[in-house]
PDB file of N, CA and C in Angstrom:
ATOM      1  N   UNK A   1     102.769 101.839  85.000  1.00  0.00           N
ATOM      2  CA  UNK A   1     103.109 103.078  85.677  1.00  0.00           C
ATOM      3  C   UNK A   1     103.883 104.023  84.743  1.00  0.00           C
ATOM      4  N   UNK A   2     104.568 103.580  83.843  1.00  0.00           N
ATOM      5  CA  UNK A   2     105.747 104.311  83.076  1.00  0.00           C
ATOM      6  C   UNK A   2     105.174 104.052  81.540  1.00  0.00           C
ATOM      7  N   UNK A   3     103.995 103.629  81.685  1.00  0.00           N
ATOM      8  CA  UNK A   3     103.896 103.528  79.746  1.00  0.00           C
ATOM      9  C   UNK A   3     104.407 102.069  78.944  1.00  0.00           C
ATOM     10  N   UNK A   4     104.798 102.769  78.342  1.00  0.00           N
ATOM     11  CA  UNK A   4     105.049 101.195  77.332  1.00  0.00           C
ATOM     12  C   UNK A   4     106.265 100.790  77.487  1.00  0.00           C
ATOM     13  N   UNK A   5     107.194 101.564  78.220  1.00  0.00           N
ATOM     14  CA  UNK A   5     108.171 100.923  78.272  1.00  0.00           C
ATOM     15  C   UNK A   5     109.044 100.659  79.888  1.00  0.00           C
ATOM     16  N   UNK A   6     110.063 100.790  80.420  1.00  0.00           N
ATOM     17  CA  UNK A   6     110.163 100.719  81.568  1.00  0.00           C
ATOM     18  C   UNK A   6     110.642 101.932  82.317  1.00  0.00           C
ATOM     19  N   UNK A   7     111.295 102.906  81.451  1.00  0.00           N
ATOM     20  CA  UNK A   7     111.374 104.128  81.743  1.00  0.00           C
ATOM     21  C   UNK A   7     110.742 105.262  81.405  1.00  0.00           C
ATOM     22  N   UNK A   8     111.347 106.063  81.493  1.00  0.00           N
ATOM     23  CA  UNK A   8     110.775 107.595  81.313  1.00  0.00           C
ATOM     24  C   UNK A   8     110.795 107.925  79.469  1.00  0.00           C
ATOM     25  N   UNK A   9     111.767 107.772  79.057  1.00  0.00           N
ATOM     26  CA  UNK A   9     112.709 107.651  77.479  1.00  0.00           C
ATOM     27  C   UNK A   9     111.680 106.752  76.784  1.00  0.00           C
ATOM     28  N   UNK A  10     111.386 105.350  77.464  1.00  0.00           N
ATOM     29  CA  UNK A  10     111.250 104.350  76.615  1.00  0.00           C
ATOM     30  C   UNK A  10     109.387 104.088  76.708  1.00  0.00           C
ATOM     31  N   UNK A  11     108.966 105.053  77.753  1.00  0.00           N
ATOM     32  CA  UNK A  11     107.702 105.069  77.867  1.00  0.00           C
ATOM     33  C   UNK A  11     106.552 105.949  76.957  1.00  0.00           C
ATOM     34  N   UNK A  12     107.537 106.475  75.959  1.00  0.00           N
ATOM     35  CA  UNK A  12     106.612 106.836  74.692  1.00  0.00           C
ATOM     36  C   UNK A  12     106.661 108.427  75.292  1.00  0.00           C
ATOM     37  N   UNK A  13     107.091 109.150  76.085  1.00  0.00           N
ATOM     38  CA  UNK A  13     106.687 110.037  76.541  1.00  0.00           C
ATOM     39  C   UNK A  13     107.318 111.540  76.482  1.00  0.00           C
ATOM     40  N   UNK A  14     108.146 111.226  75.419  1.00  0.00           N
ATOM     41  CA  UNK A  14     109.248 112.445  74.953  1.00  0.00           C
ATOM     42  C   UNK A  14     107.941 112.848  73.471  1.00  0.00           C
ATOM     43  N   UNK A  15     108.189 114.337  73.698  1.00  0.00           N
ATOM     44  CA  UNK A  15     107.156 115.149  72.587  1.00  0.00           C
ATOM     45  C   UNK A  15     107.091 114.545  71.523  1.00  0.00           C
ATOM     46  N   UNK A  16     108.014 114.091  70.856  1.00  0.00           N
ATOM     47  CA  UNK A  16     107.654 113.393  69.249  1.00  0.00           C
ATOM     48  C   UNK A  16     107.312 112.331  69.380  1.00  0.00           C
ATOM     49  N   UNK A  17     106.758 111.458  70.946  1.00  0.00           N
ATOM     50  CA  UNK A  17     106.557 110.070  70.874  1.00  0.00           C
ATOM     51  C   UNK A  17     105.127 109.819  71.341  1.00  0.00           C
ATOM     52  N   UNK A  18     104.477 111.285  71.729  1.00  0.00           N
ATOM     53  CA  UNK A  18     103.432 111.573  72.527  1.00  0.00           C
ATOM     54  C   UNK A  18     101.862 110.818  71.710  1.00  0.00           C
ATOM     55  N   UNK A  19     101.425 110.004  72.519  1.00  0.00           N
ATOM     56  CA  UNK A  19     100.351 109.288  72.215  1.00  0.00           C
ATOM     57  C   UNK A  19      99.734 109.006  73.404  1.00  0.00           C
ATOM     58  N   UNK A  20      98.466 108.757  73.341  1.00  0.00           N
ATOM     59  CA  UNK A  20      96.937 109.083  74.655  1.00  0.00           C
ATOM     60  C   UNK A  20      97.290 107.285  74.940  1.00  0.00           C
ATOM     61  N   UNK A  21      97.939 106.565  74.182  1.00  0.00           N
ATOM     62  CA  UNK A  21      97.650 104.957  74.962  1.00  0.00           C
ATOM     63  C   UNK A  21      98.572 104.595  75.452  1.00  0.00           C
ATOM     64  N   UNK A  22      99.818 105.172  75.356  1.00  0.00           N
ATOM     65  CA  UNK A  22     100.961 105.287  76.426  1.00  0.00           C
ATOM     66  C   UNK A  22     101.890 106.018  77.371  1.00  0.00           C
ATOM     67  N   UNK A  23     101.056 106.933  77.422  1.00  0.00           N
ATOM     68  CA  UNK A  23     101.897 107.814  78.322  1.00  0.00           C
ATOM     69  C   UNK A  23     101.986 107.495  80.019  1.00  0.00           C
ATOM     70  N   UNK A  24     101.287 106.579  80.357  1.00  0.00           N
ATOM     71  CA  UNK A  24     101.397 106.386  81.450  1.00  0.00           C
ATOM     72  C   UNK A  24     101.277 106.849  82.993  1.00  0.00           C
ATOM     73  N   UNK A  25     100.887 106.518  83.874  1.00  0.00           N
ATOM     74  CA  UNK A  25     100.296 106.841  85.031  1.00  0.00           C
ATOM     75  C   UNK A  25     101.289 107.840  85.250  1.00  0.00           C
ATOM     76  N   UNK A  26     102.703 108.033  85.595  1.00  0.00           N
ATOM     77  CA  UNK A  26     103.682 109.210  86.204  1.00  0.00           C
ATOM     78  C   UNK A  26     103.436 110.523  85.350  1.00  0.00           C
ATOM     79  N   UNK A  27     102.971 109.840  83.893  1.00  0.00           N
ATOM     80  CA  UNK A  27     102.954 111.711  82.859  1.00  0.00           C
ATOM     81  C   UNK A  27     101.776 111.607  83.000  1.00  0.00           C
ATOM     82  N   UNK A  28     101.044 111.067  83.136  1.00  0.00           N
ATOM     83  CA  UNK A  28      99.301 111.808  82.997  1.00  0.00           C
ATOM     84  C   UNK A  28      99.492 112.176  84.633  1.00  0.00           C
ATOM     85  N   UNK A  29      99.849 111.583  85.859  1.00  0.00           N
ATOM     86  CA  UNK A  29      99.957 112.502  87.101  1.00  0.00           C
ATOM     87  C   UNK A  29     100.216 113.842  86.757  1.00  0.00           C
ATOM     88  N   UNK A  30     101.834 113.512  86.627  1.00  0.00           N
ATOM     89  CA  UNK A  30     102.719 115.161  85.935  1.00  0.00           C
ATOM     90  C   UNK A  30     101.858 115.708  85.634  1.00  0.00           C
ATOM     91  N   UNK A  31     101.232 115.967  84.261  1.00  0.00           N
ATOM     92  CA  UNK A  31     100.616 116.872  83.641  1.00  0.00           C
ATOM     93  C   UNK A  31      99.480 116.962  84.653  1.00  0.00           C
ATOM     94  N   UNK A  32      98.595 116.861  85.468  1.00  0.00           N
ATOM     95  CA  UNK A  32      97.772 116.975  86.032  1.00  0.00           C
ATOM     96  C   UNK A  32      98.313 118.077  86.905  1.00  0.00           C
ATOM     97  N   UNK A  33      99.262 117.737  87.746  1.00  0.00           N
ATOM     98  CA  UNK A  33     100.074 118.437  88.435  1.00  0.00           C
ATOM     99  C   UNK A  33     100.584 119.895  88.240  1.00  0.00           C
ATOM    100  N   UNK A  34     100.759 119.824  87.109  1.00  0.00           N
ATOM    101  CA  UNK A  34     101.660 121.461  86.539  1.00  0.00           C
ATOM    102  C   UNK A  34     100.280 122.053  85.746  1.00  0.00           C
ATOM    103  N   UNK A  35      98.875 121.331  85.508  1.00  0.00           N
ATOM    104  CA  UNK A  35      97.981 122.265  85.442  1.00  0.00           C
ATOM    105  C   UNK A  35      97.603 122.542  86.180  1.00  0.00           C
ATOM    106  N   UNK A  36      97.313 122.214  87.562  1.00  0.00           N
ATOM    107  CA  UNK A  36      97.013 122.257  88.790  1.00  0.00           C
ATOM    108  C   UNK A  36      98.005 124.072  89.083  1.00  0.00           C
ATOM    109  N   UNK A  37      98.984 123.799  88.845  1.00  0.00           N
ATOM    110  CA  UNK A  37      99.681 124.411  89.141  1.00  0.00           C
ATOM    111  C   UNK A  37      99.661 125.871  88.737  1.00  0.00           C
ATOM    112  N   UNK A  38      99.452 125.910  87.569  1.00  0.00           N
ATOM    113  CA  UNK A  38      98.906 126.735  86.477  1.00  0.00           C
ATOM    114  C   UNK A  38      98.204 128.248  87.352  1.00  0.00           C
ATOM    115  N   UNK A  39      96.865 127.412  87.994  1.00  0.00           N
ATOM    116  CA  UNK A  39      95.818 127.933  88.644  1.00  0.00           C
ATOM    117  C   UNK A  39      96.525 129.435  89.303  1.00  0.00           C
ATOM    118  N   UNK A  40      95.592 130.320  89.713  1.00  0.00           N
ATOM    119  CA  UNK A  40      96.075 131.566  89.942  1.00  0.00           C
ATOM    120  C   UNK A  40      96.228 131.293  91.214  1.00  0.00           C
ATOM    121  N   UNK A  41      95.480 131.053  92.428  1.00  0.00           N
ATOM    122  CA  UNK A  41      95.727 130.534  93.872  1.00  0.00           C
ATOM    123  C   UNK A  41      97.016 129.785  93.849  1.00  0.00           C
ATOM    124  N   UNK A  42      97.760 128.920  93.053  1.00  0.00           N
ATOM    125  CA  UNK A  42      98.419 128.268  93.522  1.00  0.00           C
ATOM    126  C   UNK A  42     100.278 128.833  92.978  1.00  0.00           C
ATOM    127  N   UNK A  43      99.863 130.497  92.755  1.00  0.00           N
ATOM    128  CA  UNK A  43     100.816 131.541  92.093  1.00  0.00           C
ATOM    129  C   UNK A  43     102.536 131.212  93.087  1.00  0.00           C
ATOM    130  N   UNK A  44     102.423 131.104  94.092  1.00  0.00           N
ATOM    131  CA  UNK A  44     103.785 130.594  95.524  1.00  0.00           C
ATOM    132  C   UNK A  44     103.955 129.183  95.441  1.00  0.00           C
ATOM    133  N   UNK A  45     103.405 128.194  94.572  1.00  0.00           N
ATOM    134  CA  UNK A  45     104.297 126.813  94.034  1.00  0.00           C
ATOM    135  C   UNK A  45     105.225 126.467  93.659  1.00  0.00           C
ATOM    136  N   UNK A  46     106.056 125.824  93.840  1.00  0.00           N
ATOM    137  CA  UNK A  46     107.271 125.658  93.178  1.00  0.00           C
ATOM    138  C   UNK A  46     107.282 123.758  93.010  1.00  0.00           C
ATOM    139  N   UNK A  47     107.403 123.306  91.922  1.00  0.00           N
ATOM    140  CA  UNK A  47     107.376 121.197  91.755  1.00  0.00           C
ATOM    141  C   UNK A  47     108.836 121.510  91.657  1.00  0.00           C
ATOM    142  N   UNK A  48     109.287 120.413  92.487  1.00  0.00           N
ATOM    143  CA  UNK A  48     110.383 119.883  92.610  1.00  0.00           C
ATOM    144  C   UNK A  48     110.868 118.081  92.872  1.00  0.00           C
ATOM    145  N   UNK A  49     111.526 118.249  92.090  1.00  0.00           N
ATOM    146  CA  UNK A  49     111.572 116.278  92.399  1.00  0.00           C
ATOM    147  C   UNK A  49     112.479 116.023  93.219  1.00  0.00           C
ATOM    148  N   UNK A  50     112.445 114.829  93.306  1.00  0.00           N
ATOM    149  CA  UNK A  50     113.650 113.997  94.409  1.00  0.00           C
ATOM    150  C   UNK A  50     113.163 112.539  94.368  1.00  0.00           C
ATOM    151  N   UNK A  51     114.362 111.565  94.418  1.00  0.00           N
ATOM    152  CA  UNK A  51     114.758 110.134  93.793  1.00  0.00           C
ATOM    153  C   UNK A  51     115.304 109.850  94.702  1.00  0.00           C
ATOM    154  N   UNK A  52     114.526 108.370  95.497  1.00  0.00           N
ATOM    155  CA  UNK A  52     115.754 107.567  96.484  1.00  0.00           C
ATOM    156  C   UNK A  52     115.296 106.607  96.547  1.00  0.00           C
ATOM    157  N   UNK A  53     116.282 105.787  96.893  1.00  0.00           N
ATOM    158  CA  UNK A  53     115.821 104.155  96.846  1.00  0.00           C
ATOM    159  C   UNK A  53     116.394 103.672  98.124  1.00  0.00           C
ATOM    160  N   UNK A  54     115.879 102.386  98.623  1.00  0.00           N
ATOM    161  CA  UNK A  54     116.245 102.021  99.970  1.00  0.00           C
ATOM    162  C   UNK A  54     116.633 100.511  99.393  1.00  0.00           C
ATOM    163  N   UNK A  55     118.092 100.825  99.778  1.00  0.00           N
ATOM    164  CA  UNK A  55     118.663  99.438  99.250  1.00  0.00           C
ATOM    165  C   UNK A  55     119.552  98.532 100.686  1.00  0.00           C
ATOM    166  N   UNK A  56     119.188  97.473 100.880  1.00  0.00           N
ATOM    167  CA  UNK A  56     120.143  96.708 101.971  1.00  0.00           C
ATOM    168  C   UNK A  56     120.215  97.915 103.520  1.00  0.00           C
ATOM    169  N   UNK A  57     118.740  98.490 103.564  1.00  0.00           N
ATOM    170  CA  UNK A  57     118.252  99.284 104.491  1.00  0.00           C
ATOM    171  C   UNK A  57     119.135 100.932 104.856  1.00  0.00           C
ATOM    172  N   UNK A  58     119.987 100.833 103.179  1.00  0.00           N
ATOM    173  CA  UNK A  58     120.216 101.870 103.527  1.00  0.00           C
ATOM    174  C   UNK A  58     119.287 103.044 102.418  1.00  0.00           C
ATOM    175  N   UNK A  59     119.234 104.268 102.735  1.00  0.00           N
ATOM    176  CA  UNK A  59     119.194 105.052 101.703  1.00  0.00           C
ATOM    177  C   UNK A  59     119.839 105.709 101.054  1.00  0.00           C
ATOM    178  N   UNK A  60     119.620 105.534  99.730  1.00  0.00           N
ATOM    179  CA  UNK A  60     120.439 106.769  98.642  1.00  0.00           C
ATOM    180  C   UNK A  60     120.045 107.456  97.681  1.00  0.00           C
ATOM    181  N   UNK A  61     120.432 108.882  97.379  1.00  0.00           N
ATOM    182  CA  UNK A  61     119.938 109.704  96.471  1.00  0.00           C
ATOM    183  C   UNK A  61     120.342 109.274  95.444  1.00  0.00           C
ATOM    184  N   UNK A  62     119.218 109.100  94.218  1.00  0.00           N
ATOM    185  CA  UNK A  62     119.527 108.689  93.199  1.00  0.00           C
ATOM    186  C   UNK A  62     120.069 109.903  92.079  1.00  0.00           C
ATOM    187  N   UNK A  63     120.262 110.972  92.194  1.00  0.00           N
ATOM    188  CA  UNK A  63     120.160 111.999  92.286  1.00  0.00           C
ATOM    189  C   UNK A  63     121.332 112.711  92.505  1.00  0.00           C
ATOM    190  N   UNK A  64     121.928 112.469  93.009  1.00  0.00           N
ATOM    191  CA  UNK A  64     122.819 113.050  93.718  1.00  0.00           C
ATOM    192  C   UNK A  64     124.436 112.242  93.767  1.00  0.00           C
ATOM    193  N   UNK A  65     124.587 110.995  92.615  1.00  0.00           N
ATOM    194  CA  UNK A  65     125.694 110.158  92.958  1.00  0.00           C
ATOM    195  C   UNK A  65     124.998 108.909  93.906  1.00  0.00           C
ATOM    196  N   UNK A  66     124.050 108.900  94.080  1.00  0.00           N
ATOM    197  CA  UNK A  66     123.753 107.595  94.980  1.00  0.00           C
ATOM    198  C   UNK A  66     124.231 107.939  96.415  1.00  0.00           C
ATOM    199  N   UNK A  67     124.440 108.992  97.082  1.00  0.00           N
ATOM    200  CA  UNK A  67     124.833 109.765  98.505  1.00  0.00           C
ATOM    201  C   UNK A  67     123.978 109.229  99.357  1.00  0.00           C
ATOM    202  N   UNK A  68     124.717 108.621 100.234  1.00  0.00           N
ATOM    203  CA  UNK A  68     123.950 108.122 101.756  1.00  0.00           C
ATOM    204  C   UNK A  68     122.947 109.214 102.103  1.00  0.00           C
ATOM    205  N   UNK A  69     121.543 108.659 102.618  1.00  0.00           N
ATOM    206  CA  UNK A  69     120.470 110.046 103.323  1.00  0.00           C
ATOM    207  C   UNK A  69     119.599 109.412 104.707  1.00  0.00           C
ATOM    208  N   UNK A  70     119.274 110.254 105.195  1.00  0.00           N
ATOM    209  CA  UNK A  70     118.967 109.735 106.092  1.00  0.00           C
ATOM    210  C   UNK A  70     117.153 110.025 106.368  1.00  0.00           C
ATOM    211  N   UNK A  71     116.568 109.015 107.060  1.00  0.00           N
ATOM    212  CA  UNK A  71     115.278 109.600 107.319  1.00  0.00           C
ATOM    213  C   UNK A  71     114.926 109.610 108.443  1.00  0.00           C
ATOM    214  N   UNK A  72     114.193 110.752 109.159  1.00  0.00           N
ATOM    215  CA  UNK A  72     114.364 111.256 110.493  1.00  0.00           C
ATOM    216  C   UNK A  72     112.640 111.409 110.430  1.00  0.00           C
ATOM    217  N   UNK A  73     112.387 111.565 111.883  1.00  0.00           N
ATOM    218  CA  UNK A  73     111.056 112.515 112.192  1.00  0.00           C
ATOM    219  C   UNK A  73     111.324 113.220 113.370  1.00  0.00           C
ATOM    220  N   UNK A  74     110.639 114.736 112.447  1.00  0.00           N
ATOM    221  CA  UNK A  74     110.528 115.551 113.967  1.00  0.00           C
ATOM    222  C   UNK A  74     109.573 115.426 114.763  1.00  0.00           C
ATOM    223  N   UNK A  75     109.743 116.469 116.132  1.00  0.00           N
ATOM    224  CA  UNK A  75     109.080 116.840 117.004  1.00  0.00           C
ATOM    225  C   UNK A  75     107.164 116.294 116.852  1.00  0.00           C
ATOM    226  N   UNK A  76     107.313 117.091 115.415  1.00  0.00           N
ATOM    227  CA  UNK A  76     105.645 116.856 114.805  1.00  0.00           C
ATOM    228  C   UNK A  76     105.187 115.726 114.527  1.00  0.00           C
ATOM    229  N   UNK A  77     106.078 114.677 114.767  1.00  0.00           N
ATOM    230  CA  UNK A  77     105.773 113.392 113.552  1.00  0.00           C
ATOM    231  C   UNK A  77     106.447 113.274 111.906  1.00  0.00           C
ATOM    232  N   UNK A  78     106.588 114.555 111.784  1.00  0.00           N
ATOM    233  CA  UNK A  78     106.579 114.844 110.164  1.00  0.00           C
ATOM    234  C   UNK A  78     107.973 113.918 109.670  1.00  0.00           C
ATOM    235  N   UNK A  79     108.005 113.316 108.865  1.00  0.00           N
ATOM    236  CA  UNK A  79     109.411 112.902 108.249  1.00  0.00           C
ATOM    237  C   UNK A  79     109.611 113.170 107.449  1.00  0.00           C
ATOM    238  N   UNK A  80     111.083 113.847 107.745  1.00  0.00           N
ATOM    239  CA  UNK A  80     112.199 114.189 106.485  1.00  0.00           C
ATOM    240  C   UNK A  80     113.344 113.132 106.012  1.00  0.00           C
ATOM    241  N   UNK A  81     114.318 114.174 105.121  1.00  0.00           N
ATOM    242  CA  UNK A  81     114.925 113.518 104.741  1.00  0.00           C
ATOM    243  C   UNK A  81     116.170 114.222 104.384  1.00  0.00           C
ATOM    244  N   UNK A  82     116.689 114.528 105.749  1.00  0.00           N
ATOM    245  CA  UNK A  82     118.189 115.843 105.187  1.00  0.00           C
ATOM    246  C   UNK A  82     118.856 114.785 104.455  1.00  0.00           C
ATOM    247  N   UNK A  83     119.534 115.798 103.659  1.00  0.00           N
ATOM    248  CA  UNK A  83     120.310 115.479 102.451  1.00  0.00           C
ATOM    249  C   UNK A  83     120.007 115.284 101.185  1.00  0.00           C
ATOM    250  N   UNK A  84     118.903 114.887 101.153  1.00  0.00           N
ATOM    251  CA  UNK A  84     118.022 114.940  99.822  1.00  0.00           C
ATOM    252  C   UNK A  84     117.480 115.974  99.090  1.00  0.00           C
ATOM    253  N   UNK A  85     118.756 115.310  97.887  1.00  0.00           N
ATOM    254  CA  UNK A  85     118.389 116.794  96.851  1.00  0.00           C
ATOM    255  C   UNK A  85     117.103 117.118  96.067  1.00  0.00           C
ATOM    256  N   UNK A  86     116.948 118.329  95.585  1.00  0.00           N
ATOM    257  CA  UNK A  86     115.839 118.726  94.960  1.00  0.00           C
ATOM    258  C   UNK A  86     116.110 119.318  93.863  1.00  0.00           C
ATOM    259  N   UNK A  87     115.359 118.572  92.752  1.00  0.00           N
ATOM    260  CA  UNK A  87     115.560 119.380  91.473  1.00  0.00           C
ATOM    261  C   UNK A  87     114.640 120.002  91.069  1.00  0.00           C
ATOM    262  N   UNK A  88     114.529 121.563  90.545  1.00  0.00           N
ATOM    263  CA  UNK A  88     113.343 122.395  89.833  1.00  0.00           C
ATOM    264  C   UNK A  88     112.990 121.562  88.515  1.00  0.00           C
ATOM    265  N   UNK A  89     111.359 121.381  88.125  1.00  0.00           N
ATOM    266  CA  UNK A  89     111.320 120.942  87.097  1.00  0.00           C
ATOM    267  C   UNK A  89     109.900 121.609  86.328  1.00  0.00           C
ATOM    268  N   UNK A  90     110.060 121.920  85.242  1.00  0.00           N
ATOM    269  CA  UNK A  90     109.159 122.869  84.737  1.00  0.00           C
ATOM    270  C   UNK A  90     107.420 122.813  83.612  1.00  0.00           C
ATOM    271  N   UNK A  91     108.065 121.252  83.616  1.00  0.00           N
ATOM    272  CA  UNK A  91     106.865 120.816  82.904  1.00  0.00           C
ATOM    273  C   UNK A  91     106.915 118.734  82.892  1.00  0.00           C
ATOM    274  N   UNK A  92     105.820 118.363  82.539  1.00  0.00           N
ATOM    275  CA  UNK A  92     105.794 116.893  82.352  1.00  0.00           C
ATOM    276  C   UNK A  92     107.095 116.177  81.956  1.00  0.00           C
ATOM    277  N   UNK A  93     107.204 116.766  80.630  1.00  0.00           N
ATOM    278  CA  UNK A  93     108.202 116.013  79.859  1.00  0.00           C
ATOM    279  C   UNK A  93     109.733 116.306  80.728  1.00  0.00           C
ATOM    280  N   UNK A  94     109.980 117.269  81.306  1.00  0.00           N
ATOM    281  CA  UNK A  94     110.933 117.679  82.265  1.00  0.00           C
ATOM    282  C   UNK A  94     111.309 116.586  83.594  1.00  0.00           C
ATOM    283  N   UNK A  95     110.158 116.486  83.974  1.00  0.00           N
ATOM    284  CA  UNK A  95     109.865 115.818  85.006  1.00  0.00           C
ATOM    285  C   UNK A  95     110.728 113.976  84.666  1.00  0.00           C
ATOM    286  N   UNK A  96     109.907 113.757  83.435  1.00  0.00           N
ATOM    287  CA  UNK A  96     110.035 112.603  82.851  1.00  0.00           C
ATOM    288  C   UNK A  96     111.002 112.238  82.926  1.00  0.00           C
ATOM    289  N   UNK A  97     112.474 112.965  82.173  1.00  0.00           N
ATOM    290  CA  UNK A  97     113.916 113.103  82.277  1.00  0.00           C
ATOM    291  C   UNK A  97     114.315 112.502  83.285  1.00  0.00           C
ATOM    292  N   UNK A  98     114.110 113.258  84.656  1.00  0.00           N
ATOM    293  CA  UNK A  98     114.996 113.545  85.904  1.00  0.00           C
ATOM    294  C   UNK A  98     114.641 111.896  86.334  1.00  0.00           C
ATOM    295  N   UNK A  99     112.955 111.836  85.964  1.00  0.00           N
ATOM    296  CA  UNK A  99     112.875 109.673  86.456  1.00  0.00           C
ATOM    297  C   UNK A  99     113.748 109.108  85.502  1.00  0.00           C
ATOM    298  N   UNK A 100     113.871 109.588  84.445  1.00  0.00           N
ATOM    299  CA  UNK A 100     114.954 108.635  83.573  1.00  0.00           C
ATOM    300  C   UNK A 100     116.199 108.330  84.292  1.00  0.00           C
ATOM    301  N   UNK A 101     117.339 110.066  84.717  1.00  0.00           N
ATOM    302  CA  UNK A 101     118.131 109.704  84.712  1.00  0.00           C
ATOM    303  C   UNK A 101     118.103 109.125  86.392  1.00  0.00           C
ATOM    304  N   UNK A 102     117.316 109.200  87.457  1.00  0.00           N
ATOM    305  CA  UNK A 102     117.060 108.398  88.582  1.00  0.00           C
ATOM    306  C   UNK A 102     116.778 106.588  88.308  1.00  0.00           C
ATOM    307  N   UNK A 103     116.253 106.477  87.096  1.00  0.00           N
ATOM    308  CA  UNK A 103     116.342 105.075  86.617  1.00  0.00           C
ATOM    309  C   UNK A 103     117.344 104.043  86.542  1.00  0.00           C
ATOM    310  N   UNK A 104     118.312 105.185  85.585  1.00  0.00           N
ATOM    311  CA  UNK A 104     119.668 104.299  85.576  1.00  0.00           C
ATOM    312  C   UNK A 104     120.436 104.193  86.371  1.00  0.00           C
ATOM    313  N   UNK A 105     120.263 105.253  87.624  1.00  0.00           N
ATOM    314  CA  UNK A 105     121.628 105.428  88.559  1.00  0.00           C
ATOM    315  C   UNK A 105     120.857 103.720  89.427  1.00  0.00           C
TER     316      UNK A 105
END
């Protein structure tokens, strides 16, 4: 999922490490994603990430200090997740980072 290594850093996937046999399922998504994005129809996009893990049934932003969150559904069915932060991110290798530093927390 992450390349050759177990993170974002260590998965070959920072610009000077960039090679076609490890970049891994999350950066070849990414990049799929922000060309996608590219497209003129899709001009009102904005990628944004967000990191949480469900530990001992609770949740926490990884993201955010590890902050208690909660997951709800509305009216619609739809489930959210107030409290959960969102970070702008502007390209693959960007993206890559924010799983890094969601890795270590």
């Amino acid at each position: 999922m992450m390349g050759s290594g177990l993170t974002g850093k260590n998965a070959g996937n920072q610009a000077e490490n960039l090679s076609d046999s490890n970049l891994g399922l999350y950066f070849l998504a990414a990049q799929d994603v922000f060309r996608l994005a590219e497209d003129p129809q899709y001009d009102d996009v904005s990628i944004n990430c967000s990191l949480f893990e469900i530990y001992g049934g609770k949740l926490l932003d990884l993201l955010n200090n590890r902050n208690p969150i909660r997951c709800l559904e509305d009216s619609r069915g739809k489930v959210c997740f107030p409290g959960l932060s969102e970070h702008p991110v502007g390209d693959p290798t960007e993206l890559m980072d924010i799983i890094e530093v969601g890795s270590l927390n």
